[in-house]
CSV table of N, CA and C in Angstrom, one decimal:
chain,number,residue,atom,x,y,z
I,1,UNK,N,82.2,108.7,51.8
I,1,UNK,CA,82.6,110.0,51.6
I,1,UNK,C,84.0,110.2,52.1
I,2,UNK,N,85.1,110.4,51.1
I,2,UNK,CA,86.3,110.7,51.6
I,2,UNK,C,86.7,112.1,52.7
I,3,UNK,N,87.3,111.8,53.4
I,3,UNK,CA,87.4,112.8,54.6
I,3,UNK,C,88.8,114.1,53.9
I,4,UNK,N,88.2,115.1,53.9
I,4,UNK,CA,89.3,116.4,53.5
I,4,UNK,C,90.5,115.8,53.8
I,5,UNK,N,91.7,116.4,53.4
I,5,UNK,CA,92.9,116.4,54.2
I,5,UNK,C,93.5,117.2,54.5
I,6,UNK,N,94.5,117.4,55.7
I,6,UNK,CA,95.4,118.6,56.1
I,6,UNK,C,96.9,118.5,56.0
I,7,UNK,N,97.3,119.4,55.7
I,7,UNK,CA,98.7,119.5,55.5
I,7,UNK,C,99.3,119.8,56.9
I,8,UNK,N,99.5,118.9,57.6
I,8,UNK,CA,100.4,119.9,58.9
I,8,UNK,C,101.8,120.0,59.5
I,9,UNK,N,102.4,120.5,60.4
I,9,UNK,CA,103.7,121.1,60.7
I,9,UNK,C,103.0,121.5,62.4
I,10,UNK,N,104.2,120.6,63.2
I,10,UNK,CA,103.8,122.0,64.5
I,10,UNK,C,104.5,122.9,64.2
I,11,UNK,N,103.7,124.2,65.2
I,11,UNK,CA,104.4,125.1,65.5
I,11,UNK,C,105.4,125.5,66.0
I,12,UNK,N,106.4,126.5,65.8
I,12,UNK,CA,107.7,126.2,66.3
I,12,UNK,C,107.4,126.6,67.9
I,13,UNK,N,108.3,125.5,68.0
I,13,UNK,CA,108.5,125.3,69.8
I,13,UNK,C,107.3,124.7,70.4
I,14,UNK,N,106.3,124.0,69.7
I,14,UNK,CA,105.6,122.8,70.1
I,14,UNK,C,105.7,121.5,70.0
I,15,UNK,N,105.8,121.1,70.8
I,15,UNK,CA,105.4,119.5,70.8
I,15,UNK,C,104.1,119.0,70.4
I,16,UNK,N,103.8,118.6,69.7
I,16,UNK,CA,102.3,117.9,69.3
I,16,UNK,C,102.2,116.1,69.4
I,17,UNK,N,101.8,115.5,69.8
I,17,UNK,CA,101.5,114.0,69.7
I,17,UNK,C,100.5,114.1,68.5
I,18,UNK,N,100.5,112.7,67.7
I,18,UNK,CA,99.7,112.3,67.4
I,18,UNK,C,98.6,112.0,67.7
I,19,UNK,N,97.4,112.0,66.6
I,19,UNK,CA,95.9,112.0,67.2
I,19,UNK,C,96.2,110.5,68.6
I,20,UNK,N,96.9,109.3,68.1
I,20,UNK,CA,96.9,108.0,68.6
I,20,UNK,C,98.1,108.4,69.7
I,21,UNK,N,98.6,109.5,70.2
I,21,UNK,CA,99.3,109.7,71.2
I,21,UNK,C,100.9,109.0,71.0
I,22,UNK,N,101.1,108.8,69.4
I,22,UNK,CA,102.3,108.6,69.7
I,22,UNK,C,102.5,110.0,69.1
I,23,UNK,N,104.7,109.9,69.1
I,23,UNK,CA,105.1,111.3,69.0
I,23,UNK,C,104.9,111.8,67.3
I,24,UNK,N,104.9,112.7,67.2
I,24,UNK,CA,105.1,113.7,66.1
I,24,UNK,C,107.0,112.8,65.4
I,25,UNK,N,106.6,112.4,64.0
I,25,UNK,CA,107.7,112.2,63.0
I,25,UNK,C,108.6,113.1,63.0
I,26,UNK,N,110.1,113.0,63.0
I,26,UNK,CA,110.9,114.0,63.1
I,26,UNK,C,112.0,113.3,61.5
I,27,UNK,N,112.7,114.3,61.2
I,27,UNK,CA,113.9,114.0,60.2
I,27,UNK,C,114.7,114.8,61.2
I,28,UNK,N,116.5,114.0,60.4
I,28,UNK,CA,117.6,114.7,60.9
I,28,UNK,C,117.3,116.2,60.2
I,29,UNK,N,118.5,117.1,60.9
I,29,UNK,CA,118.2,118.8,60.0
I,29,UNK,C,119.3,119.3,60.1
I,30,UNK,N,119.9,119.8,58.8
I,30,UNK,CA,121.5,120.9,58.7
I,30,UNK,C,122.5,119.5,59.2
I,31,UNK,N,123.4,120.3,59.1
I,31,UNK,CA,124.5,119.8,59.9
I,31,UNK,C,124.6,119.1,61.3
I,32,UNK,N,124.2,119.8,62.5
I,32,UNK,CA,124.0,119.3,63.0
I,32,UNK,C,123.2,118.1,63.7
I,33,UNK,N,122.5,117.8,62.6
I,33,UNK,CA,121.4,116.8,62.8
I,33,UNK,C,120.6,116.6,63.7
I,34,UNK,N,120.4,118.0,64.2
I,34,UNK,CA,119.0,118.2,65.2
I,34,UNK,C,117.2,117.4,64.7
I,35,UNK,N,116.9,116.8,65.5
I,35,UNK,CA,115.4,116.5,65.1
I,35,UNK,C,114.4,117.6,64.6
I,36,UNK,N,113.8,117.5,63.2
I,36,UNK,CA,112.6,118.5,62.6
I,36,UNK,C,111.7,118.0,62.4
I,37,UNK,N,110.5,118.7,62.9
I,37,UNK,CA,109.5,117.5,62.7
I,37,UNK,C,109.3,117.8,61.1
I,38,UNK,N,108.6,116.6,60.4
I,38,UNK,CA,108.0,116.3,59.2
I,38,UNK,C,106.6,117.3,59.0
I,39,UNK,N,106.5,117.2,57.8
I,39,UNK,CA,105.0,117.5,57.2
I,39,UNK,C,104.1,116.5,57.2
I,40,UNK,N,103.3,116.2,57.8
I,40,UNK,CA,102.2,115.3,57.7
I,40,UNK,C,101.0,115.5,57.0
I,41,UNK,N,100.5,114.4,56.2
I,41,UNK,CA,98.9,115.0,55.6
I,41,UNK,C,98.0,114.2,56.6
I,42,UNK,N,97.1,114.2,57.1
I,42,UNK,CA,96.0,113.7,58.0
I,42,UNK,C,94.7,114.1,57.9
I,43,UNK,N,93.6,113.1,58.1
I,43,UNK,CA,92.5,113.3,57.5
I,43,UNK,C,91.7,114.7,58.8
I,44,UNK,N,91.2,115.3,58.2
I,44,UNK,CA,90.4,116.0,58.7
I,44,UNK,C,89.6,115.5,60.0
I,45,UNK,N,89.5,116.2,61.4
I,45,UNK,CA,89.1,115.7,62.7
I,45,UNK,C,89.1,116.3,63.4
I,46,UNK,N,88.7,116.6,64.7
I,46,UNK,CA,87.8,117.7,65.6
I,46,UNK,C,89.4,117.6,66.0
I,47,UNK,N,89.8,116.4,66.7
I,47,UNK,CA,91.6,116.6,67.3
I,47,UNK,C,92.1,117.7,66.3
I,48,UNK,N,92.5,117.4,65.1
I,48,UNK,CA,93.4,118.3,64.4
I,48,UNK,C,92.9,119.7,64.1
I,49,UNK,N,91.4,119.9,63.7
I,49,UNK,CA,90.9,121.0,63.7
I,49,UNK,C,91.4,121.8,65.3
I,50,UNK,N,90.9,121.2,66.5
I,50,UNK,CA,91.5,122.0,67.8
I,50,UNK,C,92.5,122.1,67.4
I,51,UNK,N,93.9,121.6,67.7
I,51,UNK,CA,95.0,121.7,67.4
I,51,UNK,C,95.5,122.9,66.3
I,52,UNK,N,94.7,123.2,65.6
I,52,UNK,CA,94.9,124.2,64.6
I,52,UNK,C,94.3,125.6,65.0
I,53,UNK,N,93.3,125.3,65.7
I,53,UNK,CA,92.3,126.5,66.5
I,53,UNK,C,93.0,127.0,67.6
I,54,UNK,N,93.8,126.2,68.2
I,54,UNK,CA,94.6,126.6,69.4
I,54,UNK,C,95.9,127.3,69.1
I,55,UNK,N,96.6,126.7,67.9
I,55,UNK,CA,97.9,127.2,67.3
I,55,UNK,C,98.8,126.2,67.9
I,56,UNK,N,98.7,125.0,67.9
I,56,UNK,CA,100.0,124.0,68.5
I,56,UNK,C,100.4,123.4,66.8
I,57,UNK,N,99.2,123.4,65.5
I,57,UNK,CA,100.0,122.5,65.0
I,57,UNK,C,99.7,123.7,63.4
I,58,UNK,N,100.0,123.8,62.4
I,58,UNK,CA,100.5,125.0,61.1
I,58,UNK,C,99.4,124.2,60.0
I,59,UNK,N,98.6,125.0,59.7
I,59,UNK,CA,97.9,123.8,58.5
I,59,UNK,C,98.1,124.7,57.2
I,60,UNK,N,99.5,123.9,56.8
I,60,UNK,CA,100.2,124.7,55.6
I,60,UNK,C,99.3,125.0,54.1
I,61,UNK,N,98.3,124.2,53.7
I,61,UNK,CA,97.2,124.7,52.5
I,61,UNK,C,96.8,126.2,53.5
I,62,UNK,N,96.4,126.3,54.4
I,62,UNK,CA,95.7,127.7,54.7
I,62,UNK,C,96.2,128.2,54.7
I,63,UNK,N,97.4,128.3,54.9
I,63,UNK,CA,98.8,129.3,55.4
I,63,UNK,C,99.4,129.6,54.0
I,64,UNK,N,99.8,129.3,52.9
I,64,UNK,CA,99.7,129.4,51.9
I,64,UNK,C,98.7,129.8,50.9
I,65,UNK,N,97.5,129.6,51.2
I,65,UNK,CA,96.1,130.4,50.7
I,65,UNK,C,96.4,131.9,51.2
I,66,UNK,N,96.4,132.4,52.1
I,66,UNK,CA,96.3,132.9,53.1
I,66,UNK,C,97.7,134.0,52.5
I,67,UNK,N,98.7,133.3,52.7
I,67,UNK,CA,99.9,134.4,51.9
I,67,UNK,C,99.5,134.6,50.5
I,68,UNK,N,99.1,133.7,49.9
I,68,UNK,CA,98.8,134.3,48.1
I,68,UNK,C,97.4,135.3,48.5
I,69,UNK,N,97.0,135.2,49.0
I,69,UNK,CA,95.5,136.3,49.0
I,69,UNK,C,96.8,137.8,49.8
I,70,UNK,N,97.5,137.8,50.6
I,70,UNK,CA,98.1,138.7,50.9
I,70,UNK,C,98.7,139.1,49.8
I,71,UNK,N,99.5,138.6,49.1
I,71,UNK,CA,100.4,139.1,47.9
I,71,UNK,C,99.4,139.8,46.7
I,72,UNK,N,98.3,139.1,46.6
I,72,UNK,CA,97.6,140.1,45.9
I,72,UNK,C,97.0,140.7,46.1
I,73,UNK,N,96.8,141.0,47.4
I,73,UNK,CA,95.8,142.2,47.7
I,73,UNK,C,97.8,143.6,47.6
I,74,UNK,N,98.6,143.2,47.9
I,74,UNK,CA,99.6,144.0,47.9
I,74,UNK,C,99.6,144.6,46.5
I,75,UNK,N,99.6,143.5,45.3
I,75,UNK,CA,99.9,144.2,44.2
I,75,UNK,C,98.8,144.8,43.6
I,76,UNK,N,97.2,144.6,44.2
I,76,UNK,CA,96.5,145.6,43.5
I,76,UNK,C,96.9,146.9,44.3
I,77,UNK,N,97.2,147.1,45.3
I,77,UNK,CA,97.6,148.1,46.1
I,77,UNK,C,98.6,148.9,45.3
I,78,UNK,N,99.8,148.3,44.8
I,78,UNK,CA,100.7,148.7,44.1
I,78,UNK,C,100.0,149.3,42.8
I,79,UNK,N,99.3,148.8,42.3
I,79,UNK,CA,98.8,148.8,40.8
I,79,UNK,C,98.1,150.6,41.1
I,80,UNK,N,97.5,150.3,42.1
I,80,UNK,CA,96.3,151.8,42.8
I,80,UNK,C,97.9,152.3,42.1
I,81,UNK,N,98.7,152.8,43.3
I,81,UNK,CA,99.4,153.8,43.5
I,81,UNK,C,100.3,154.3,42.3
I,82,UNK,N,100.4,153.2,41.4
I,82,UNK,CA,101.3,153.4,40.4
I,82,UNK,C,100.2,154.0,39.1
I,83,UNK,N,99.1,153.8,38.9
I,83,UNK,CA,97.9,154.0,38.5
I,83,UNK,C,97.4,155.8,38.5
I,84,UNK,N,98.1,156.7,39.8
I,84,UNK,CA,97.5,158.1,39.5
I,84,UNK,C,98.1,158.7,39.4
């Protein structure tokens, strides 16, 4: 059975290690070429599930679910108002 996967990102102004304790992937960023961490996909696991429960790491499919369900609950809202 293949294990789900997560989309993740720390949170800003976290540090997160990896499940195996090494550091979190970074790219250069802007101009200045400050360190950003990467998007990772990783298999689904009690580590990353905490990590997400606690708020250190962004699990971008929910967060994105999550804003499209907001955007439409807005435009049925809109629809109401414009509707009477």
């Amino acid at each position: 059975m293949a294990k789900e996967k997560l989309r993740l990102k720390p949170a800003p102004g976290r540090t997160v290690p990896l499940e195996d304790g090494s550091p979190w992937p970074t790219k250069p960023n802007g101009r200045d070429k400050t360190p950003a961490p990467v998007e990772l996909s990783v298999a689904s696991s009690l580590y990353w599930r905490r990590r997400i429960r606690s708020g250190d790491v962004i699990d971008l499919d929910a967060d994105a679910a999550l804003r499209a369900e907001k955007a439409e609950a807005q435009q049925g809202a809109d629809a109401k108002k414009g509707g009477k």
